Amino acid sequence: MIPWGRVGFPPRRGKPGPDPSKTVEKKPVPLDFERADLEREVAALGAKPFHGRQVFRWLWRKGTSEFDQMTDLGRELRAELAGHFSDAAPVVESRQTSADGTTKFLIRLADGRHIESVYIPDTPAQTFCVSTQVGCAMACAFCLTGKMGLVRHLTAGEIAGQVRALAHETGLANSAFNIVLMGMGEPLHNYDATMKALRILADEEGLAVPPRRVTLSTVGLVPAIEKLASEPLMPNLAISLHATTDEQRSQIVPINRKYSLEDLIAACKRLPVGKRRRITFEYVLLEGVNDTPADARRLVRLLDGIKAKVNLLPLNEAPGIAFTRPSDDRVNAFARILADRGVIVSVRRSRGRDIRAACGQLIVEGERSSAAQRLGKQMGTGSFSTDSGS
Ligand code: SAH
């Protein structure tokens, strides 16, 4: 028996760790600043506001945190900035590339913790999948990251900094790319940092990623979804639905005990979705659990009246996950029922499964050794190891 693989255990009450920018590093971290704030901070040192804008451009467009390299600033100012600010930044420690080109990056944070981010090429856009927390508190029964529990929230600079690191590593910093907040963590559980990261990323003086190129995937934290509606930079939304009755959903997505399906669907209906935008509903298919024709028909009824599209995710299996991936035939039969009733549906082709970069497979060893991680290690299942790299 695999105790942590059983369905229905409650969400962990993991308290977010202390804010690393306050405890690990006393100096302000430039990557954590929106441009206007950085301009003010730099001006307070006696420089001109445009110097702050120059620093912002170096940080995000050129991808450097080294004041030494910011050659259009005077030598004295550079020295002053280097003394005032920290150069803390998420850095790529190692990478693994899948046969299909998907590349998983192990990223080291300033406090020595690790997260994973993924580059998914040609889908057809270039896409970066980034994390919002170290671990996750939501404990969805089929998700490997959920087995870690929450270690800590990421700061805005750490969230946006992953995009910076990947964009510069892949040579795409000056191209159009998409961002999906589908890595480790629940973005709406780390709401303020996530939204600030999106504002930093959208800045025209930086990477200039418009919100329509960003998709935020959430387990369904209803009050936070409502708050999103008032955001000036509202990303596309993906809801991890995964089930069509409260009984079923509470078993596999424990947060459903707090925010019921009815509340979640009602919140989605209230969201102002732009003319061409649709809300994506992600639905992980677990054989014999939520993949029957009756489930498919209930899903159609549930989404009635919402501008929706459904993204089916056949389970990515992993050790410690006590579910089975349905056959392609079952997946297709499920998709057909939706399509025949006029629901837009796609099946997510898993990318990077051979390197464990696929959905729900991101887990970092060495943060807090959980039973699932120890099991993964024993079975030699190639999660990143912090000491051996890729
Ligand atoms: N916390 C966010 C982001 C999670 S990852 C959320 O819940 O939406 C993005 C998607 O991958 C989610 O829909 C998640 O439920 C799904 N996922 C998690 N584990 C999976 C697995 N083993 N196989 C397939 N999809 C999985």
Short mmCIF file of C-alpha atoms and ligand atoms in Angstrom, two decimals:
data_model
loop_
_atom_site.label_atom_id
_atom_site.label_comp_id
_atom_site.label_asym_id
_atom_site.label_seq_id
_atom_site.Cartn_x
_atom_site.Cartn_y
_atom_site.Cartn_z
CA MET A 1 0.00 0.00 0.00
CA ILE A 2 1.21 3.47 -0.79
CA PRO A 3 -0.25 5.68 1.92
CA TRP A 4 0.54 9.00 0.29
CA GLY A 5 -1.02 7.81 -2.96
CA ARG A 6 -4.46 7.38 -1.47
CA VAL A 7 -7.12 9.81 -2.49
CA GLY A 8 -8.78 12.31 -0.27
CA PHE A 9 -6.27 13.51 2.25
CA PRO A 10 -6.77 17.09 3.31
CA PRO A 11 -4.68 20.02 2.10
CA ARG A 12 -1.52 20.54 4.03
CA ARG A 13 -1.52 23.51 6.28
CA GLY A 14 1.96 24.42 5.14
CA LYS A 15 2.76 27.92 6.31
CA PRO A 16 4.64 29.92 3.70
CA GLY A 17 8.22 30.34 4.78
CA PRO A 18 9.66 33.74 5.59
CA ASP A 19 10.09 36.19 2.75
CA PRO A 20 13.65 35.45 1.56
CA SER A 21 14.25 39.01 0.48
CA LYS A 22 13.92 39.99 4.13
CA THR A 23 15.70 37.13 5.85
CA VAL A 24 18.38 35.78 3.55
CA GLU A 25 19.39 39.00 1.91
CA LYS A 26 18.94 42.31 3.67
CA LYS A 27 19.72 44.44 0.65
CA PRO A 28 16.91 45.21 -1.80
CA VAL A 29 16.74 42.86 -4.77
CA PRO A 30 16.40 44.78 -8.06
CA LEU A 31 14.46 41.98 -9.75
CA ASP A 32 11.71 42.45 -7.17
CA PHE A 33 11.02 46.01 -8.28
CA GLU A 34 8.49 47.27 -10.76
CA ARG A 35 10.11 49.87 -12.97
CA ALA A 36 8.58 52.96 -11.34
CA ASP A 37 9.67 51.73 -7.91
CA LEU A 38 13.16 50.98 -9.15
CA GLU A 39 13.37 54.47 -10.63
CA ARG A 40 12.41 55.94 -7.26
CA GLU A 41 14.85 53.70 -5.38
CA VAL A 42 17.71 54.66 -7.71
CA ALA A 43 16.75 58.35 -7.59
CA ALA A 44 16.82 58.20 -3.79
CA LEU A 45 20.52 57.38 -4.09
CA GLY A 46 21.00 60.72 -5.82
CA ALA A 47 20.86 59.46 -9.39
CA LYS A 48 18.33 60.47 -12.04
CA PRO A 49 15.10 58.49 -12.55
CA PHE A 50 16.23 57.55 -16.08
CA HIS A 51 19.17 55.75 -14.50
CA GLY A 52 16.62 53.46 -12.82
CA ARG A 53 15.08 52.85 -16.22
CA GLN A 54 18.50 51.94 -17.60
CA VAL A 55 19.05 49.49 -14.77
CA PHE A 56 15.62 47.96 -15.43
CA ARG A 57 16.53 47.47 -19.08
CA TRP A 58 19.82 45.80 -18.21
CA LEU A 59 18.09 43.50 -15.78
CA TRP A 60 15.30 42.33 -18.03
CA ARG A 61 16.24 42.95 -21.65
CA LYS A 62 19.91 42.19 -21.42
CA GLY A 63 19.53 39.66 -18.64
CA THR A 64 22.30 40.83 -16.35
CA SER A 65 22.19 41.62 -12.63
CA GLU A 66 25.86 42.63 -12.55
CA PHE A 67 26.16 46.37 -12.09
CA ASP A 68 29.72 46.17 -13.41
CA GLN A 69 28.34 45.27 -16.81
CA MET A 70 25.89 48.16 -17.00
CA THR A 71 28.31 50.13 -19.09
CA ASP A 72 26.10 53.10 -19.93
CA LEU A 73 26.10 54.10 -16.25
CA GLY A 74 28.98 56.03 -14.77
CA ARG A 75 31.57 54.12 -12.81
CA GLU A 76 30.71 55.83 -9.53
CA LEU A 77 27.02 55.19 -9.90
CA ARG A 78 27.67 51.54 -10.71
CA ALA A 79 29.73 51.18 -7.54
CA GLU A 80 27.02 52.90 -5.52
CA LEU A 81 24.32 50.66 -6.96
CA ALA A 82 26.41 47.56 -6.36
CA GLY A 83 26.80 48.55 -2.73
CA HIS A 84 23.13 49.33 -2.25
CA PHE A 85 21.47 46.43 -4.06
CA SER A 86 21.78 42.70 -3.84
CA ASP A 87 22.60 40.82 -7.04
CA ALA A 88 20.34 37.93 -5.97
CA ALA A 89 18.71 36.28 -8.98
CA PRO A 90 17.40 32.87 -9.91
CA VAL A 91 20.15 31.09 -11.83
CA VAL A 92 20.10 28.01 -14.02
CA GLU A 93 21.98 25.27 -12.27
CA SER A 94 21.39 22.52 -14.79
CA ARG A 95 19.17 21.53 -17.67
CA GLN A 96 17.82 18.39 -19.25
CA THR A 97 16.46 18.20 -22.77
CA SER A 98 13.82 15.70 -23.77
CA ALA A 99 13.72 13.80 -27.05
CA ASP A 100 10.91 16.17 -28.12
CA GLY A 101 12.98 19.30 -27.42
CA THR A 102 11.28 20.22 -24.16
CA THR A 103 13.93 21.43 -21.75
CA LYS A 104 13.63 21.33 -17.99
CA PHE A 105 15.73 23.79 -16.03
CA LEU A 106 16.76 23.35 -12.44
CA ILE A 107 16.87 26.85 -11.00
CA ARG A 108 18.74 27.81 -7.85
CA LEU A 109 17.32 30.62 -5.75
CA ALA A 110 19.34 33.01 -3.62
CA ASP A 111 18.56 31.07 -0.43
CA GLY A 112 19.85 27.85 -2.00
CA ARG A 113 16.42 26.36 -2.62
CA HIS A 114 15.54 24.95 -6.01
CA ILE A 115 12.62 25.07 -8.38
CA GLU A 116 11.98 23.80 -11.86
CA SER A 117 10.94 25.70 -14.98
CA VAL A 118 10.30 24.25 -18.41
CA TYR A 119 10.81 25.47 -21.98
CA ILE A 120 8.31 23.90 -24.37
CA PRO A 121 9.22 24.71 -27.98
CA ASP A 122 6.87 25.06 -30.94
CA THR A 123 3.42 24.47 -29.50
CA PRO A 124 3.21 26.33 -31.98
CA ALA A 125 4.43 29.25 -29.86
CA GLN A 126 7.54 29.10 -27.72
CA THR A 127 6.34 28.61 -24.16
CA PHE A 128 7.94 28.96 -20.74
CA CYS A 129 6.27 27.12 -17.89
CA VAL A 130 7.25 28.70 -14.58
CA SER A 131 6.79 28.00 -10.89
CA THR A 132 5.18 30.26 -8.31
CA GLN A 133 6.08 28.39 -5.12
CA VAL A 134 8.69 25.96 -3.87
CA GLY A 135 6.40 22.94 -3.52
CA CYS A 136 2.64 23.37 -3.20
CA ALA A 137 0.08 23.22 -0.41
CA MET A 138 -2.85 21.99 -2.49
CA ALA A 139 -2.06 18.27 -2.31
CA CYS A 140 -3.96 17.20 -5.43
CA ALA A 141 -3.92 13.43 -5.29
CA PHE A 142 -2.36 12.85 -8.71
CA CYS A 143 0.32 15.58 -8.64
CA LEU A 144 3.90 14.92 -7.66
CA THR A 145 4.63 18.53 -6.68
CA GLY A 146 1.70 18.30 -4.25
CA LYS A 147 3.57 15.57 -2.40
CA MET A 148 6.27 18.07 -1.40
CA GLY A 149 3.93 20.26 0.61
CA LEU A 150 4.58 23.98 0.56
CA VAL A 151 8.15 24.95 1.31
CA ARG A 152 7.74 28.68 0.59
CA HIS A 153 6.22 31.24 -1.73
CA LEU A 154 8.40 32.71 -4.47
CA THR A 155 8.94 36.47 -4.65
CA ALA A 156 7.87 38.46 -7.73
CA GLY A 157 11.52 38.66 -8.79
CA GLU A 158 11.89 34.91 -8.50
CA ILE A 159 8.77 34.27 -10.60
CA ALA A 160 9.60 36.79 -13.31
CA GLY A 161 13.30 35.92 -12.96
CA GLN A 162 12.62 32.38 -14.20
CA VAL A 163 11.26 33.84 -17.42
CA ARG A 164 14.31 36.07 -17.66
CA ALA A 165 16.67 33.13 -17.14
CA LEU A 166 14.90 30.89 -19.67
CA ALA A 167 14.42 33.63 -22.28
CA HIS A 168 18.11 34.47 -22.21
CA GLU A 169 19.26 30.83 -22.04
CA THR A 170 17.18 29.95 -25.08
CA GLY A 171 18.03 33.11 -27.02
CA LEU A 172 14.36 34.14 -27.12
CA ALA A 173 14.53 37.33 -25.04
CA ASN A 174 13.77 39.47 -28.09
CA SER A 175 11.12 37.18 -29.57
CA ALA A 176 7.46 36.67 -28.78
CA PHE A 177 6.83 33.84 -26.36
CA ASN A 178 4.06 32.58 -24.10
CA ILE A 179 4.18 32.06 -20.37
CA VAL A 180 2.15 29.47 -18.51
CA LEU A 181 2.00 29.57 -14.72
CA MET A 182 1.75 25.81 -14.58
CA GLY A 183 4.99 24.84 -12.93
CA MET A 184 5.36 24.10 -9.24
CA GLY A 185 2.89 25.79 -6.94
CA GLU A 186 -0.55 27.37 -6.92
CA PRO A 187 -0.25 30.91 -8.35
CA LEU A 188 -3.37 32.26 -6.64
CA HIS A 189 -2.08 31.06 -3.27
CA ASN A 190 0.81 33.47 -3.88
CA TYR A 191 -1.40 36.14 -5.38
CA ASP A 192 0.45 39.41 -4.82
CA ALA A 193 3.87 38.17 -5.91
CA THR A 194 2.37 36.51 -8.98
CA MET A 195 0.54 39.65 -10.09
CA LYS A 196 3.58 41.81 -9.46
CA ALA A 197 5.67 39.41 -11.55
CA LEU A 198 3.19 39.79 -14.42
CA ARG A 199 3.44 43.58 -14.18
CA ILE A 200 7.24 43.42 -14.26
CA LEU A 201 7.16 41.04 -17.24
CA ALA A 202 4.68 43.22 -19.14
CA ASP A 203 6.83 46.36 -18.90
CA GLU A 204 7.77 47.70 -22.32
CA GLU A 205 11.26 48.56 -21.08
CA GLY A 206 11.73 44.93 -20.08
CA LEU A 207 10.61 41.67 -21.64
CA ALA A 208 7.29 43.25 -22.70
CA VAL A 209 5.13 40.16 -22.38
CA PRO A 210 1.47 41.21 -22.75
CA PRO A 211 -1.11 39.52 -20.48
CA ARG A 212 -2.76 37.83 -23.46
CA ARG A 213 0.43 35.76 -23.78
CA VAL A 214 0.18 34.59 -20.17
CA THR A 215 -2.00 31.78 -18.86
CA LEU A 216 -2.51 31.36 -15.16
CA SER A 217 -3.59 27.89 -14.09
CA THR A 218 -5.38 27.57 -10.78
CA VAL A 219 -6.83 24.80 -8.67
CA GLY A 220 -9.80 27.12 -8.08
CA LEU A 221 -9.29 29.49 -5.15
CA VAL A 222 -12.61 31.25 -5.57
CA PRO A 223 -11.99 34.57 -3.73
CA ALA A 224 -8.72 35.02 -5.62
CA ILE A 225 -10.42 34.31 -8.94
CA GLU A 226 -12.92 37.06 -8.13
CA LYS A 227 -10.08 39.43 -7.29
CA LEU A 228 -8.43 38.67 -10.63
CA ALA A 229 -11.36 40.25 -12.40
CA SER A 230 -10.25 43.68 -11.19
CA GLU A 231 -6.64 43.30 -12.30
CA PRO A 232 -5.52 45.73 -15.00
CA LEU A 233 -3.29 43.02 -16.44
CA MET A 234 -5.54 40.01 -16.36
CA PRO A 235 -3.95 36.87 -17.77
CA ASN A 236 -5.80 34.06 -19.53
CA LEU A 237 -7.26 31.68 -17.05
CA ALA A 238 -7.09 27.90 -16.83
CA ILE A 239 -9.10 26.14 -14.15
CA SER A 240 -7.99 22.73 -12.95
CA LEU A 241 -11.43 21.17 -12.80
CA HIS A 242 -10.70 17.43 -13.01
CA ALA A 243 -14.11 16.24 -11.80
CA THR A 244 -17.81 16.91 -12.23
CA THR A 245 -19.31 16.21 -8.81
CA ASP A 246 -18.28 17.58 -5.42
CA GLU A 247 -17.85 14.08 -4.06
CA GLN A 248 -15.48 13.13 -6.83
CA ARG A 249 -13.61 16.43 -6.85
CA SER A 250 -13.11 16.60 -3.10
CA GLN A 251 -11.40 13.22 -3.30
CA ILE A 252 -8.79 14.24 -5.83
CA VAL A 253 -8.60 18.03 -5.33
CA PRO A 254 -8.88 18.54 -1.56
CA ILE A 255 -9.40 22.33 -1.79
CA ASN A 256 -12.83 21.52 -3.24
CA ARG A 257 -13.99 20.92 0.33
CA LYS A 258 -13.52 24.60 0.89
CA TYR A 259 -14.62 25.98 -2.49
CA SER A 260 -17.32 23.79 -4.01
CA LEU A 261 -17.83 23.15 -7.70
CA GLU A 262 -20.93 25.28 -7.65
CA ASP A 263 -19.02 28.26 -6.22
CA LEU A 264 -16.18 27.74 -8.66
CA ILE A 265 -18.42 27.57 -11.71
CA ALA A 266 -20.40 30.59 -10.50
CA ALA A 267 -17.15 32.57 -10.12
CA CYS A 268 -16.14 31.59 -13.66
CA LYS A 269 -19.49 32.75 -14.99
CA ARG A 270 -19.02 36.12 -13.34
CA LEU A 271 -15.57 36.68 -14.81
CA PRO A 272 -15.42 39.31 -17.51
CA VAL A 273 -13.90 37.34 -20.33
CA GLY A 274 -12.95 39.42 -23.35
CA LYS A 275 -14.67 38.87 -26.67
CA ARG A 276 -12.29 36.31 -28.05
CA ARG A 277 -11.03 34.84 -24.81
CA ARG A 278 -12.25 31.58 -23.35
CA ILE A 279 -11.64 30.06 -19.98
CA THR A 280 -9.70 26.82 -20.26
CA PHE A 281 -10.84 23.94 -18.09
CA GLU A 282 -8.13 21.40 -17.47
CA TYR A 283 -9.30 17.89 -16.82
CA VAL A 284 -6.77 15.23 -15.87
CA LEU A 285 -8.05 11.82 -16.98
CA LEU A 286 -7.68 9.08 -14.37
CA GLU A 287 -8.71 5.65 -15.50
CA GLY A 288 -11.87 4.39 -13.84
CA VAL A 289 -12.11 7.51 -11.65
CA ASN A 290 -13.34 10.40 -13.81
CA ASP A 291 -13.07 9.18 -17.41
CA THR A 292 -16.43 7.52 -18.10
CA PRO A 293 -18.98 8.65 -20.71
CA ALA A 294 -21.24 9.76 -17.84
CA ASP A 295 -18.41 12.05 -16.57
CA ALA A 296 -18.04 13.51 -20.05
CA ARG A 297 -21.76 14.24 -20.31
CA ARG A 298 -21.79 15.84 -16.85
CA LEU A 299 -18.84 17.99 -17.86
CA VAL A 300 -20.76 19.29 -20.86
CA ARG A 301 -23.71 20.23 -18.62
CA LEU A 302 -21.47 21.84 -16.01
CA LEU A 303 -19.84 24.14 -18.56
CA ASP A 304 -23.10 25.14 -20.19
CA GLY A 305 -23.28 28.93 -20.38
CA ILE A 306 -19.51 29.49 -20.02
CA LYS A 307 -17.20 30.53 -22.85
CA ALA A 308 -15.05 27.49 -22.23
CA LYS A 309 -12.58 25.21 -23.84
CA VAL A 310 -11.55 21.92 -22.33
CA ASN A 311 -8.01 20.65 -22.21
CA LEU A 312 -7.84 16.95 -21.42
CA LEU A 313 -4.68 15.83 -19.66
CA PRO A 314 -4.24 12.07 -19.70
CA LEU A 315 -2.48 11.37 -16.39
CA ASN A 316 1.29 11.54 -16.39
CA GLU A 317 2.06 8.60 -14.20
CA ALA A 318 4.70 8.76 -11.49
CA PRO A 319 5.80 6.62 -8.59
CA GLY A 320 3.70 7.35 -5.54
CA ILE A 321 0.73 8.38 -7.68
CA ALA A 322 -1.94 5.72 -7.23
CA PHE A 323 -3.81 6.29 -10.49
CA THR A 324 -3.59 4.95 -14.02
CA ARG A 325 -3.44 6.78 -17.32
CA PRO A 326 -6.41 5.75 -19.49
CA SER A 327 -5.80 4.20 -22.92
CA ASP A 328 -5.81 6.48 -25.97
CA ASP A 329 -9.14 4.92 -26.95
CA ARG A 330 -10.73 5.95 -23.68
CA VAL A 331 -9.27 9.43 -23.96
CA ASN A 332 -10.56 9.79 -27.52
CA ALA A 333 -14.01 8.50 -26.58
CA PHE A 334 -14.19 11.09 -23.79
CA ALA A 335 -13.07 13.87 -26.13
CA ARG A 336 -15.56 12.77 -28.79
CA ILE A 337 -18.52 13.12 -26.39
CA LEU A 338 -17.52 16.71 -25.65
CA ALA A 339 -16.85 17.59 -29.28
CA ASP A 340 -20.14 16.08 -30.45
CA ARG A 341 -21.96 18.36 -28.05
CA GLY A 342 -20.22 21.46 -29.30
CA VAL A 343 -17.55 21.84 -26.60
CA ILE A 344 -14.12 22.94 -27.83
CA VAL A 345 -11.75 20.25 -26.66
CA SER A 346 -8.08 19.42 -27.03
CA VAL A 347 -5.95 16.65 -25.64
CA ARG A 348 -2.66 17.81 -24.17
CA ARG A 349 0.16 15.96 -25.78
CA SER A 350 2.56 15.45 -22.92
CA ARG A 351 5.87 17.04 -23.52
CA GLY A 352 9.04 16.02 -21.81
CA ARG A 353 7.68 12.98 -20.02
CA ASP A 354 10.99 11.19 -20.45
CA ILE A 355 12.70 13.85 -18.32
CA ARG A 356 9.81 14.32 -15.90
CA ALA A 357 9.08 17.78 -17.15
CA ALA A 358 5.42 17.07 -17.89
CA CYS A 359 2.47 18.41 -15.92
CA GLY A 360 2.45 17.37 -12.32
CA GLN A 361 5.88 15.81 -12.54
CA LEU A 362 7.93 18.70 -11.23
CA ILE A 363 9.51 17.92 -7.91
CA VAL A 364 12.82 18.93 -6.45
CA GLU A 365 14.72 16.70 -4.15
CA GLY A 366 16.56 18.02 -1.18
CA GLU A 367 14.17 20.79 -0.08
CA ARG A 368 12.35 18.72 2.42
CA SER A 369 12.66 15.05 1.84
CA SER A 370 9.14 13.68 1.60
CA ALA A 371 8.12 10.06 1.45
CA ALA A 372 7.28 10.46 -2.23
CA GLN A 373 10.68 11.94 -3.00
CA ARG A 374 12.47 9.19 -1.14
CA LEU A 375 10.45 6.64 -3.06
CA GLY A 376 11.23 8.38 -6.34
CA LYS A 377 14.92 8.26 -5.47
CA GLN A 378 14.82 4.58 -4.54
CA MET A 379 13.15 3.81 -7.83
CA GLY A 380 15.71 5.87 -9.71
CA THR A 381 13.12 7.96 -11.44
CA GLY A 382 15.26 10.83 -12.51
CA SER A 383 13.84 13.81 -10.65
CA PHE A 384 16.46 16.46 -10.49
CA SER A 385 18.85 15.91 -7.72
CA THR A 386 20.33 19.03 -6.23
CA ASP A 387 23.76 17.57 -5.88
CA SER A 388 24.21 15.74 -9.15
CA GLY A 389 22.49 18.26 -11.38
CA SER A 390 21.20 16.90 -14.68
N1 SAH B 1 -1.59 24.81 -9.19
C1 SAH B 1 -1.98 25.06 -10.55
C2 SAH B 1 -0.88 24.69 -11.53
C3 SAH B 1 -0.64 23.21 -11.54
S1 SAH B 1 0.19 22.41 -12.84
C4 SAH B 1 -3.25 24.31 -10.86
O1 SAH B 1 -3.67 23.49 -10.04
O2 SAH B 1 -3.83 24.54 -11.90
C5 SAH B 1 -0.80 22.53 -14.25
C6 SAH B 1 -1.78 21.35 -14.51
O3 SAH B 1 -1.19 20.06 -14.44
C7 SAH B 1 -2.93 21.34 -13.51
O4 SAH B 1 -4.14 21.24 -14.19
C8 SAH B 1 -2.64 20.10 -12.73
O5 SAH B 1 -3.79 19.60 -12.12
C9 SAH B 1 -2.09 19.19 -13.80
N2 SAH B 1 -1.43 17.99 -13.30
C10 SAH B 1 -0.89 17.82 -12.07
N3 SAH B 1 -0.39 16.57 -11.95
C11 SAH B 1 -0.61 15.95 -13.14
C12 SAH B 1 -0.31 14.67 -13.64
N4 SAH B 1 0.34 13.77 -12.91
N5 SAH B 1 -0.68 14.36 -14.90
C13 SAH B 1 -1.31 15.27 -15.68
N6 SAH B 1 -1.61 16.52 -15.25
C14 SAH B 1 -1.27 16.86 -14.01
#
